mmCIF file with all atom_site columns, C-alpha atoms in Angstrom:
data_model
loop_
_atom_site.group_PDB
_atom_site.id
_atom_site.type_symbol
_atom_site.label_atom_id
_atom_site.label_alt_id
_atom_site.label_comp_id
_atom_site.label_asym_id
_atom_site.label_entity_id
_atom_site.label_seq_id
_atom_site.pdbx_PDB_ins_code
_atom_site.Cartn_x
_atom_site.Cartn_y
_atom_site.Cartn_z
_atom_site.occupancy
_atom_site.B_iso_or_equiv
_atom_site.pdbx_formal_charge
_atom_site.auth_seq_id
_atom_site.auth_comp_id
_atom_site.auth_asym_id
_atom_site.auth_atom_id
_atom_site.pdbx_PDB_model_num
ATOM 1   C CA . PRO E 1 1   ? 69.623  -39.058 -29.117 1.00 0.00 ? 1   PRO E CA 1
ATOM 2   C CA . LEU E 1 2   ? 68.585  -41.159 -32.084 1.00 0.00 ? 2   LEU E CA 1
ATOM 3   C CA . LEU E 1 3   ? 69.624  -39.020 -35.915 1.00 0.00 ? 3   LEU E CA 1
ATOM 4   C CA . ALA E 1 4   ? 66.772  -39.541 -38.358 1.00 0.00 ? 4   ALA E CA 1
ATOM 5   C CA . VAL E 1 5   ? 68.350  -39.218 -42.187 1.00 0.00 ? 5   VAL E CA 1
ATOM 6   C CA . THR E 1 6   ? 66.723  -38.569 -44.754 1.00 0.00 ? 6   THR E CA 1
ATOM 7   C CA . THR E 1 7   ? 67.820  -39.227 -48.406 1.00 0.00 ? 7   THR E CA 1
ATOM 8   C CA . ALA E 1 8   ? 65.989  -38.520 -51.679 1.00 0.00 ? 8   ALA E CA 1
ATOM 9   C CA . ALA E 1 9   ? 67.441  -39.660 -55.245 1.00 0.00 ? 9   ALA E CA 1
ATOM 10  C CA . THR E 1 10  ? 67.137  -36.451 -57.386 1.00 0.00 ? 10  THR E CA 1
ATOM 11  C CA . VAL E 1 11  ? 66.030  -37.172 -61.868 1.00 0.00 ? 11  VAL E CA 1
ATOM 12  C CA . VAL E 1 12  ? 67.123  -35.423 -64.405 1.00 0.00 ? 12  VAL E CA 1
ATOM 13  C CA . GLY E 1 13  ? 64.526  -33.141 -65.005 1.00 0.00 ? 13  GLY E CA 1
ATOM 14  C CA . GLY E 1 14  ? 63.513  -33.659 -61.632 1.00 0.00 ? 14  GLY E CA 1
ATOM 15  C CA . VAL E 1 15  ? 64.196  -31.511 -58.313 1.00 0.00 ? 15  VAL E CA 1
ATOM 16  C CA . SER E 1 16  ? 65.472  -32.464 -55.558 1.00 0.00 ? 16  SER E CA 1
ATOM 17  C CA . THR E 1 17  ? 63.307  -32.832 -52.405 1.00 0.00 ? 17  THR E CA 1
ATOM 18  C CA . ALA E 1 18  ? 66.123  -32.535 -50.260 1.00 0.00 ? 18  ALA E CA 1
ATOM 19  C CA . VAL E 1 19  ? 66.268  -30.910 -47.570 1.00 0.00 ? 19  VAL E CA 1
ATOM 20  C CA . ALA E 1 20  ? 69.502  -28.995 -46.219 1.00 0.00 ? 20  ALA E CA 1
ATOM 21  C CA . ALA E 1 21  ? 69.780  -27.395 -42.814 1.00 0.00 ? 21  ALA E CA 1
ATOM 22  C CA . ASP E 1 22  ? 68.878  -24.242 -42.261 1.00 0.00 ? 22  ASP E CA 1
ATOM 23  C CA . ASN E 1 23  ? 71.252  -21.782 -44.378 1.00 0.00 ? 23  ASN E CA 1
ATOM 24  C CA . PRO E 1 24  ? 72.131  -18.306 -43.201 1.00 0.00 ? 24  PRO E CA 1
ATOM 25  C CA . ASN E 1 25  ? 74.046  -18.143 -46.423 1.00 0.00 ? 25  ASN E CA 1
ATOM 26  C CA . PRO E 1 26  ? 73.552  -15.438 -49.461 1.00 0.00 ? 26  PRO E CA 1
ATOM 27  C CA . ASN E 1 27  ? 72.439  -17.722 -52.151 1.00 0.00 ? 27  ASN E CA 1
ATOM 28  C CA . VAL E 1 28  ? 72.939  -16.802 -55.832 1.00 0.00 ? 28  VAL E CA 1
ATOM 29  C CA . VAL E 1 29  ? 70.311  -18.341 -57.955 1.00 0.00 ? 29  VAL E CA 1
ATOM 30  C CA . VAL E 1 30  ? 71.674  -19.766 -60.945 1.00 0.00 ? 30  VAL E CA 1
ATOM 31  C CA . GLY E 1 31  ? 70.089  -23.040 -61.804 1.00 0.00 ? 31  GLY E CA 1
ATOM 32  C CA . GLY E 1 32  ? 70.500  -26.080 -64.192 1.00 0.00 ? 32  GLY E CA 1
ATOM 33  C CA . ASP E 1 33  ? 72.155  -28.069 -61.526 1.00 0.00 ? 33  ASP E CA 1
ATOM 34  C CA . PRO E 1 34  ? 75.019  -26.142 -61.379 1.00 0.00 ? 34  PRO E CA 1
ATOM 35  C CA . GLN E 1 35  ? 77.971  -28.367 -60.333 1.00 0.00 ? 35  GLN E CA 1
ATOM 36  C CA . GLY E 1 36  ? 82.218  -26.734 -61.101 1.00 0.00 ? 36  GLY E CA 1
ATOM 37  C CA . VAL E 1 37  ? 82.515  -23.182 -59.571 1.00 0.00 ? 37  VAL E CA 1
ATOM 38  C CA . ALA E 1 38  ? 86.022  -21.589 -59.297 1.00 0.00 ? 38  ALA E CA 1
ATOM 39  C CA . VAL E 1 39  ? 86.461  -17.466 -58.472 1.00 0.00 ? 39  VAL E CA 1
ATOM 40  C CA . ASP E 1 40  ? 89.194  -15.279 -60.834 1.00 0.00 ? 40  ASP E CA 1
ATOM 41  C CA . PRO E 1 41  ? 92.118  -13.689 -59.322 1.00 0.00 ? 41  PRO E CA 1
ATOM 42  C CA . ASP E 1 42  ? 90.703  -10.875 -58.581 1.00 0.00 ? 42  ASP E CA 1
ATOM 43  C CA . GLY E 1 43  ? 87.839  -12.037 -56.728 1.00 0.00 ? 43  GLY E CA 1
ATOM 44  C CA . LYS E 1 44  ? 85.389  -9.622  -59.136 1.00 0.00 ? 44  LYS E CA 1
ATOM 45  C CA . HIS E 1 45  ? 83.778  -12.612 -60.599 1.00 0.00 ? 45  HIS E CA 1
ATOM 46  C CA . ALA E 1 46  ? 82.778  -16.249 -59.764 1.00 0.00 ? 46  ALA E CA 1
ATOM 47  C CA . TYR E 1 47  ? 81.796  -18.629 -62.363 1.00 0.00 ? 47  TYR E CA 1
ATOM 48  C CA . VAL E 1 48  ? 79.537  -21.695 -62.015 1.00 0.00 ? 48  VAL E CA 1
ATOM 49  C CA . ALA E 1 49  ? 79.131  -24.778 -64.439 1.00 0.00 ? 49  ALA E CA 1
ATOM 50  C CA . SER E 1 50  ? 75.456  -25.035 -64.990 1.00 0.00 ? 50  SER E CA 1
ATOM 51  C CA . TYR E 1 51  ? 75.252  -28.556 -65.725 1.00 0.00 ? 51  TYR E CA 1
ATOM 52  C CA . ALA E 1 52  ? 71.806  -29.355 -67.200 1.00 0.00 ? 52  ALA E CA 1
ATOM 53  C CA . ASP E 1 53  ? 71.505  -25.971 -69.185 1.00 0.00 ? 53  ASP E CA 1
ATOM 54  C CA . ASN E 1 54  ? 74.568  -26.275 -71.093 1.00 0.00 ? 54  ASN E CA 1
ATOM 55  C CA . ALA E 1 55  ? 76.065  -22.626 -69.422 1.00 0.00 ? 55  ALA E CA 1
ATOM 56  C CA . LEU E 1 56  ? 78.484  -21.180 -67.690 1.00 0.00 ? 56  LEU E CA 1
ATOM 57  C CA . ARG E 1 57  ? 76.839  -18.098 -65.401 1.00 0.00 ? 57  ARG E CA 1
ATOM 58  C CA . VAL E 1 58  ? 79.245  -15.580 -64.137 1.00 0.00 ? 58  VAL E CA 1
ATOM 59  C CA . ILE E 1 59  ? 79.113  -13.903 -61.134 1.00 0.00 ? 59  ILE E CA 1
ATOM 60  C CA . ASP E 1 60  ? 79.455  -10.480 -60.437 1.00 0.00 ? 60  ASP E CA 1
ATOM 61  C CA . THR E 1 61  ? 80.787  -10.840 -56.293 1.00 0.00 ? 61  THR E CA 1
ATOM 62  C CA . SER E 1 62  ? 79.700  -7.546  -55.549 1.00 0.00 ? 62  SER E CA 1
ATOM 63  C CA . SER E 1 63  ? 76.025  -7.229  -55.856 1.00 0.00 ? 63  SER E CA 1
ATOM 64  C CA . GLN E 1 64  ? 76.067  -11.549 -55.315 1.00 0.00 ? 64  GLN E CA 1
ATOM 65  C CA . ARG E 1 65  ? 74.031  -11.152 -58.605 1.00 0.00 ? 65  ARG E CA 1
ATOM 66  C CA . VAL E 1 66  ? 74.157  -13.548 -62.166 1.00 0.00 ? 66  VAL E CA 1
ATOM 67  C CA . VAL E 1 67  ? 75.634  -10.592 -64.790 1.00 0.00 ? 67  VAL E CA 1
ATOM 68  C CA . GLY E 1 68  ? 76.019  -13.109 -67.425 1.00 0.00 ? 68  GLY E CA 1
ATOM 69  C CA . SER E 1 69  ? 75.478  -16.699 -69.463 1.00 0.00 ? 69  SER E CA 1
ATOM 70  C CA . ILE E 1 70  ? 77.648  -18.525 -72.101 1.00 0.00 ? 70  ILE E CA 1
ATOM 71  C CA . HIS E 1 71  ? 76.708  -20.509 -73.778 1.00 0.00 ? 71  HIS E CA 1
ATOM 72  C CA . VAL E 1 72  ? 79.199  -24.206 -73.804 1.00 0.00 ? 72  VAL E CA 1
ATOM 73  C CA . GLY E 1 73  ? 79.491  -27.940 -74.358 1.00 0.00 ? 73  GLY E CA 1
ATOM 74  C CA . ALA E 1 74  ? 77.067  -30.422 -73.505 1.00 0.00 ? 74  ALA E CA 1
ATOM 75  C CA . ASN E 1 75  ? 76.349  -30.846 -69.357 1.00 0.00 ? 75  ASN E CA 1
ATOM 76  C CA . PRO E 1 76  ? 79.295  -28.781 -68.336 1.00 0.00 ? 76  PRO E CA 1
ATOM 77  C CA . LEU E 1 77  ? 80.848  -30.175 -65.335 1.00 0.00 ? 77  LEU E CA 1
ATOM 78  C CA . GLY E 1 78  ? 84.203  -28.776 -63.866 1.00 0.00 ? 78  GLY E CA 1
ATOM 79  C CA . VAL E 1 79  ? 85.171  -24.501 -64.125 1.00 0.00 ? 79  VAL E CA 1
ATOM 80  C CA . ALA E 1 80  ? 88.958  -23.057 -63.409 1.00 0.00 ? 80  ALA E CA 1
ATOM 81  C CA . VAL E 1 81  ? 90.174  -20.079 -64.106 1.00 0.00 ? 81  VAL E CA 1
ATOM 82  C CA . ASP E 1 82  ? 93.685  -19.250 -65.595 1.00 0.00 ? 82  ASP E CA 1
ATOM 83  C CA . PRO E 1 83  ? 95.853  -17.266 -62.622 1.00 0.00 ? 83  PRO E CA 1
ATOM 84  C CA . ASP E 1 84  ? 96.074  -13.493 -65.640 1.00 0.00 ? 84  ASP E CA 1
ATOM 85  C CA . SER E 1 85  ? 92.379  -14.084 -66.238 1.00 0.00 ? 85  SER E CA 1
ATOM 86  C CA . ARG E 1 86  ? 92.734  -14.390 -69.388 1.00 0.00 ? 86  ARG E CA 1
ATOM 87  C CA . HIS E 1 87  ? 90.686  -17.417 -70.140 1.00 0.00 ? 87  HIS E CA 1
ATOM 88  C CA . ALA E 1 88  ? 88.160  -20.089 -68.205 1.00 0.00 ? 88  ALA E CA 1
ATOM 89  C CA . PHE E 1 89  ? 88.466  -23.613 -68.815 1.00 0.00 ? 89  PHE E CA 1
ATOM 90  C CA . VAL E 1 90  ? 85.036  -25.595 -68.719 1.00 0.00 ? 90  VAL E CA 1
ATOM 91  C CA . THR E 1 91  ? 84.986  -29.777 -68.857 1.00 0.00 ? 91  THR E CA 1
ATOM 92  C CA . ASN E 1 92  ? 81.404  -30.275 -71.118 1.00 0.00 ? 92  ASN E CA 1
ATOM 93  C CA . PHE E 1 93  ? 81.352  -33.779 -69.883 1.00 0.00 ? 93  PHE E CA 1
ATOM 94  C CA . SER E 1 94  ? 79.461  -35.258 -72.287 1.00 0.00 ? 94  SER E CA 1
ATOM 95  C CA . GLU E 1 95  ? 80.801  -34.080 -75.217 1.00 0.00 ? 95  GLU E CA 1
ATOM 96  C CA . ASN E 1 96  ? 84.884  -34.424 -73.637 1.00 0.00 ? 96  ASN E CA 1
ATOM 97  C CA . SER E 1 97  ? 86.072  -30.970 -74.609 1.00 0.00 ? 97  SER E CA 1
ATOM 98  C CA . VAL E 1 98  ? 86.830  -28.525 -72.917 1.00 0.00 ? 98  VAL E CA 1
ATOM 99  C CA . SER E 1 99  ? 85.383  -24.856 -72.874 1.00 0.00 ? 99  SER E CA 1
ATOM 100 C CA . VAL E 1 100 ? 88.019  -22.126 -73.434 1.00 0.00 ? 100 VAL E CA 1
ATOM 101 C CA . ILE E 1 101 ? 86.078  -18.331 -72.332 1.00 0.00 ? 101 ILE E CA 1
ATOM 102 C CA . ASP E 1 102 ? 87.855  -15.637 -72.397 1.00 0.00 ? 102 ASP E CA 1
ATOM 103 C CA . THR E 1 103 ? 86.849  -14.471 -69.387 1.00 0.00 ? 103 THR E CA 1
ATOM 104 C CA . ALA E 1 104 ? 87.534  -10.292 -70.322 1.00 0.00 ? 104 ALA E CA 1
ATOM 105 C CA . SER E 1 105 ? 84.627  -10.349 -72.835 1.00 0.00 ? 105 SER E CA 1
ATOM 106 C CA . GLY E 1 106 ? 82.586  -13.097 -71.896 1.00 0.00 ? 106 GLY E CA 1
ATOM 107 C CA . LYS E 1 107 ? 82.712  -14.886 -75.029 1.00 0.00 ? 107 LYS E CA 1
ATOM 108 C CA . LEU E 1 108 ? 83.422  -18.320 -76.411 1.00 0.00 ? 108 LEU E CA 1
ATOM 109 C CA . ILE E 1 109 ? 87.196  -18.837 -77.596 1.00 0.00 ? 109 ILE E CA 1
ATOM 110 C CA . LYS E 1 110 ? 87.371  -22.408 -78.387 1.00 0.00 ? 110 LYS E CA 1
ATOM 111 C CA . ASN E 1 111 ? 86.310  -26.138 -77.656 1.00 0.00 ? 111 ASN E CA 1
ATOM 112 C CA . VAL E 1 112 ? 89.156  -28.222 -77.126 1.00 0.00 ? 112 VAL E CA 1
ATOM 113 C CA . PRO E 1 113 ? 88.818  -31.779 -77.564 1.00 0.00 ? 113 PRO E CA 1
ATOM 114 C CA . VAL E 1 114 ? 89.546  -33.946 -74.301 1.00 0.00 ? 114 VAL E CA 1
ATOM 115 C CA . GLY E 1 115 ? 89.378  -37.775 -73.918 1.00 0.00 ? 115 GLY E CA 1
ATOM 116 C CA . GLN E 1 116 ? 85.985  -39.540 -72.617 1.00 0.00 ? 116 GLN E CA 1
ATOM 117 C CA . ASN E 1 117 ? 84.185  -37.646 -70.270 1.00 0.00 ? 117 ASN E CA 1
ATOM 118 C CA . PRO E 1 118 ? 86.141  -34.951 -69.084 1.00 0.00 ? 118 PRO E CA 1
ATOM 119 C CA . ALA E 1 119 ? 85.074  -34.107 -65.146 1.00 0.00 ? 119 ALA E CA 1
ATOM 120 C CA . SER E 1 120 ? 87.688  -31.737 -63.340 1.00 0.00 ? 120 SER E CA 1
ATOM 121 C CA . VAL E 1 121 ? 89.747  -28.794 -64.022 1.00 0.00 ? 121 VAL E CA 1
ATOM 122 C CA . THR E 1 122 ? 92.999  -26.814 -62.711 1.00 0.00 ? 122 THR E CA 1
ATOM 123 C CA . VAL E 1 123 ? 95.495  -24.467 -64.110 1.00 0.00 ? 123 VAL E CA 1
ATOM 124 C CA . PHE E 1 124 ? 99.165  -24.875 -63.254 1.00 0.00 ? 124 PHE E CA 1
ATOM 125 C CA . PRO E 1 125 ? 99.785  -21.651 -62.279 1.00 0.00 ? 125 PRO E CA 1
ATOM 126 C CA . ARG E 1 126 ? 103.377 -20.807 -63.280 1.00 0.00 ? 126 ARG E CA 1
ATOM 127 C CA . ASP E 1 127 ? 103.185 -22.170 -67.004 1.00 0.00 ? 127 ASP E CA 1
ATOM 128 C CA . HIS E 1 128 ? 99.351  -21.967 -67.370 1.00 0.00 ? 128 HIS E CA 1
ATOM 129 C CA . TYR E 1 129 ? 99.063  -25.869 -69.119 1.00 0.00 ? 129 TYR E CA 1
ATOM 130 C CA . ALA E 1 130 ? 94.861  -26.460 -68.070 1.00 0.00 ? 130 ALA E CA 1
ATOM 131 C CA . PHE E 1 131 ? 94.939  -29.770 -65.845 1.00 0.00 ? 131 PHE E CA 1
ATOM 132 C CA . VAL E 1 132 ? 91.859  -32.383 -67.105 1.00 0.00 ? 132 VAL E CA 1
ATOM 133 C CA . THR E 1 133 ? 90.900  -35.634 -65.689 1.00 0.00 ? 133 THR E CA 1
ATOM 134 C CA . ASN E 1 134 ? 89.036  -37.869 -68.465 1.00 0.00 ? 134 ASN E CA 1
ATOM 135 C CA . SER E 1 135 ? 86.907  -40.168 -66.046 1.00 0.00 ? 135 SER E CA 1
ATOM 136 C CA . TYR E 1 136 ? 85.693  -43.100 -68.418 1.00 0.00 ? 136 TYR E CA 1
ATOM 137 C CA . GLY E 1 137 ? 89.332  -42.368 -70.356 1.00 0.00 ? 137 GLY E CA 1
ATOM 138 C CA . ASN E 1 138 ? 90.948  -42.564 -66.922 1.00 0.00 ? 138 ASN E CA 1
ATOM 139 C CA . THR E 1 139 ? 93.889  -40.260 -68.365 1.00 0.00 ? 139 THR E CA 1
ATOM 140 C CA . LEU E 1 140 ? 94.742  -36.507 -67.900 1.00 0.00 ? 140 LEU E CA 1
ATOM 141 C CA . SER E 1 141 ? 94.739  -34.449 -70.516 1.00 0.00 ? 141 SER E CA 1
ATOM 142 C CA . VAL E 1 142 ? 96.886  -31.109 -70.455 1.00 0.00 ? 142 VAL E CA 1
ATOM 143 C CA . ILE E 1 143 ? 95.983  -28.439 -72.429 1.00 0.00 ? 143 ILE E CA 1
ATOM 144 C CA . ASN E 1 144 ? 97.990  -25.301 -73.519 1.00 0.00 ? 144 ASN E CA 1
ATOM 145 C CA . SER E 1 145 ? 96.689  -21.707 -72.650 1.00 0.00 ? 145 SER E CA 1
ATOM 146 C CA . LYS E 1 146 ? 98.460  -20.074 -75.009 1.00 0.00 ? 146 LYS E CA 1
ATOM 147 C CA . ASP E 1 147 ? 98.215  -22.483 -78.421 1.00 0.00 ? 147 ASP E CA 1
ATOM 148 C CA . LEU E 1 148 ? 94.794  -23.995 -76.549 1.00 0.00 ? 148 LEU E CA 1
ATOM 149 C CA . LYS E 1 149 ? 95.851  -27.846 -77.906 1.00 0.00 ? 149 LYS E CA 1
ATOM 150 C CA . VAL E 1 150 ? 96.308  -31.126 -76.122 1.00 0.00 ? 150 VAL E CA 1
ATOM 151 C CA . VAL E 1 151 ? 100.060 -30.623 -75.832 1.00 0.00 ? 151 VAL E CA 1
ATOM 152 C CA . GLY E 1 152 ? 99.974  -34.293 -73.731 1.00 0.00 ? 152 GLY E CA 1
ATOM 153 C CA . VAL E 1 153 ? 97.970  -36.731 -72.107 1.00 0.00 ? 153 VAL E CA 1
ATOM 154 C CA . VAL E 1 154 ? 98.824  -39.206 -68.686 1.00 0.00 ? 154 VAL E CA 1
ATOM 155 C CA . PRO E 1 155 ? 97.373  -42.047 -67.542 1.00 0.00 ? 155 PRO E CA 1
ATOM 156 C CA . VAL E 1 156 ? 95.492  -42.406 -63.755 1.00 0.00 ? 156 VAL E CA 1
ATOM 157 C CA . GLY E 1 157 ? 94.146  -45.133 -62.487 1.00 0.00 ? 157 GLY E CA 1
ATOM 158 C CA . VAL E 1 158 ? 90.205  -45.243 -63.374 1.00 0.00 ? 158 VAL E CA 1
ATOM 159 C CA . HIS E 1 159 ? 87.681  -42.593 -62.899 1.00 0.00 ? 159 HIS E CA 1
ATOM 160 C CA . PRO E 1 160 ? 89.373  -39.465 -62.160 1.00 0.00 ? 160 PRO E CA 1
ATOM 161 C CA . ASP E 1 161 ? 87.067  -36.769 -61.103 1.00 0.00 ? 161 ASP E CA 1
ATOM 162 C CA . GLY E 1 162 ? 89.375  -34.347 -59.603 1.00 0.00 ? 162 GLY E CA 1
ATOM 163 C CA . VAL E 1 163 ? 93.399  -32.847 -60.002 1.00 0.00 ? 163 VAL E CA 1
ATOM 164 C CA . ALA E 1 164 ? 95.299  -30.990 -58.306 1.00 0.00 ? 164 ALA E CA 1
ATOM 165 C CA . ILE E 1 165 ? 98.701  -28.706 -58.352 1.00 0.00 ? 165 ILE E CA 1
ATOM 166 C CA . ASP E 1 166 ? 100.841 -28.567 -55.416 1.00 0.00 ? 166 ASP E CA 1
ATOM 167 C CA . PRO E 1 167 ? 102.442 -25.043 -53.637 1.00 0.00 ? 167 PRO E CA 1
ATOM 168 C CA . ARG E 1 168 ? 105.240 -25.761 -55.799 1.00 0.00 ? 168 ARG E CA 1
ATOM 169 C CA . GLY E 1 169 ? 104.185 -26.618 -59.014 1.00 0.00 ? 169 GLY E CA 1
ATOM 170 C CA . GLN E 1 170 ? 106.135 -29.606 -58.872 1.00 0.00 ? 170 GLN E CA 1
ATOM 171 C CA . PHE E 1 171 ? 103.422 -32.711 -58.884 1.00 0.00 ? 171 PHE E CA 1
ATOM 172 C CA . ALA E 1 172 ? 99.656  -33.281 -59.878 1.00 0.00 ? 172 ALA E CA 1
ATOM 173 C CA . TYR E 1 173 ? 97.466  -34.984 -57.880 1.00 0.00 ? 173 TYR E CA 1
ATOM 174 C CA . VAL E 1 174 ? 94.874  -37.300 -59.071 1.00 0.00 ? 174 VAL E CA 1
ATOM 175 C CA . ALA E 1 175 ? 91.727  -38.232 -57.308 1.00 0.00 ? 175 ALA E CA 1
ATOM 176 C CA . ASN E 1 176 ? 90.853  -42.202 -58.670 1.00 0.00 ? 176 ASN E CA 1
ATOM 177 C CA . SER E 1 177 ? 87.745  -42.466 -57.690 1.00 0.00 ? 177 SER E CA 1
ATOM 178 C CA . GLY E 1 178 ? 87.014  -46.352 -59.216 1.00 0.00 ? 178 GLY E CA 1
ATOM 179 C CA . SER E 1 179 ? 90.584  -47.694 -57.759 1.00 0.00 ? 179 SER E CA 1
ATOM 180 C CA . ASN E 1 180 ? 90.291  -45.637 -54.943 1.00 0.00 ? 180 ASN E CA 1
ATOM 181 C CA . THR E 1 181 ? 94.066  -44.154 -55.716 1.00 0.00 ? 181 THR E CA 1
ATOM 182 C CA . VAL E 1 182 ? 95.802  -40.541 -55.847 1.00 0.00 ? 182 VAL E CA 1
ATOM 183 C CA . SER E 1 183 ? 97.684  -40.936 -59.045 1.00 0.00 ? 183 SER E CA 1
ATOM 184 C CA . VAL E 1 184 ? 100.984 -38.422 -58.745 1.00 0.00 ? 184 VAL E CA 1
ATOM 185 C CA . ILE E 1 185 ? 102.693 -36.362 -61.767 1.00 0.00 ? 185 ILE E CA 1
ATOM 186 C CA . ASP E 1 186 ? 105.483 -34.757 -61.348 1.00 0.00 ? 186 ASP E CA 1
ATOM 187 C CA . ILE E 1 187 ? 104.625 -32.338 -63.962 1.00 0.00 ? 187 ILE E CA 1
ATOM 188 C CA . LYS E 1 188 ? 108.676 -31.000 -65.005 1.00 0.00 ? 188 LYS E CA 1
ATOM 189 C CA . THR E 1 189 ? 108.816 -34.838 -66.350 1.00 0.00 ? 189 THR E CA 1
ATOM 190 C CA . GLN E 1 190 ? 106.103 -35.772 -67.507 1.00 0.00 ? 190 GLN E CA 1
#
């Protein structure tokens, strides 16, 4: 059998003509070019970065409806929720900052300046540090979630796009799309 492949370009402010396979799953319309998504530890809310609208959408997971929209910085991309649900961290790609949201009140607490073009974020499970990849800065910023200040900057490979922490909390793994590498960071020694 011969497979047909259709490719469509997405234009900023436009609508993609790409066609997906039939999707039997429920969809929640959030608008604004959704990018990153994170679910809080109790599973009650999903938080979605709305890139084109500079907003963080809040979805109630039981009703599968958008129940809130919080204005954040320019072009939000990545989202992570602190394990104790006190804060959501949102990377603002075009503003070189991370918006910190109080998840209980749904309010913006602070925009924390980080490196150039932050893309993804994850939260260190034990000590509540947010790790942020700075795509064009080739660095990883570390934010203390208690005082909301950058406490460290770690050099990584070219164009870091993704970050994850192993379950033991010993290593951070940073995917570097520009150098086709993964930086392995010993959290305790950095």
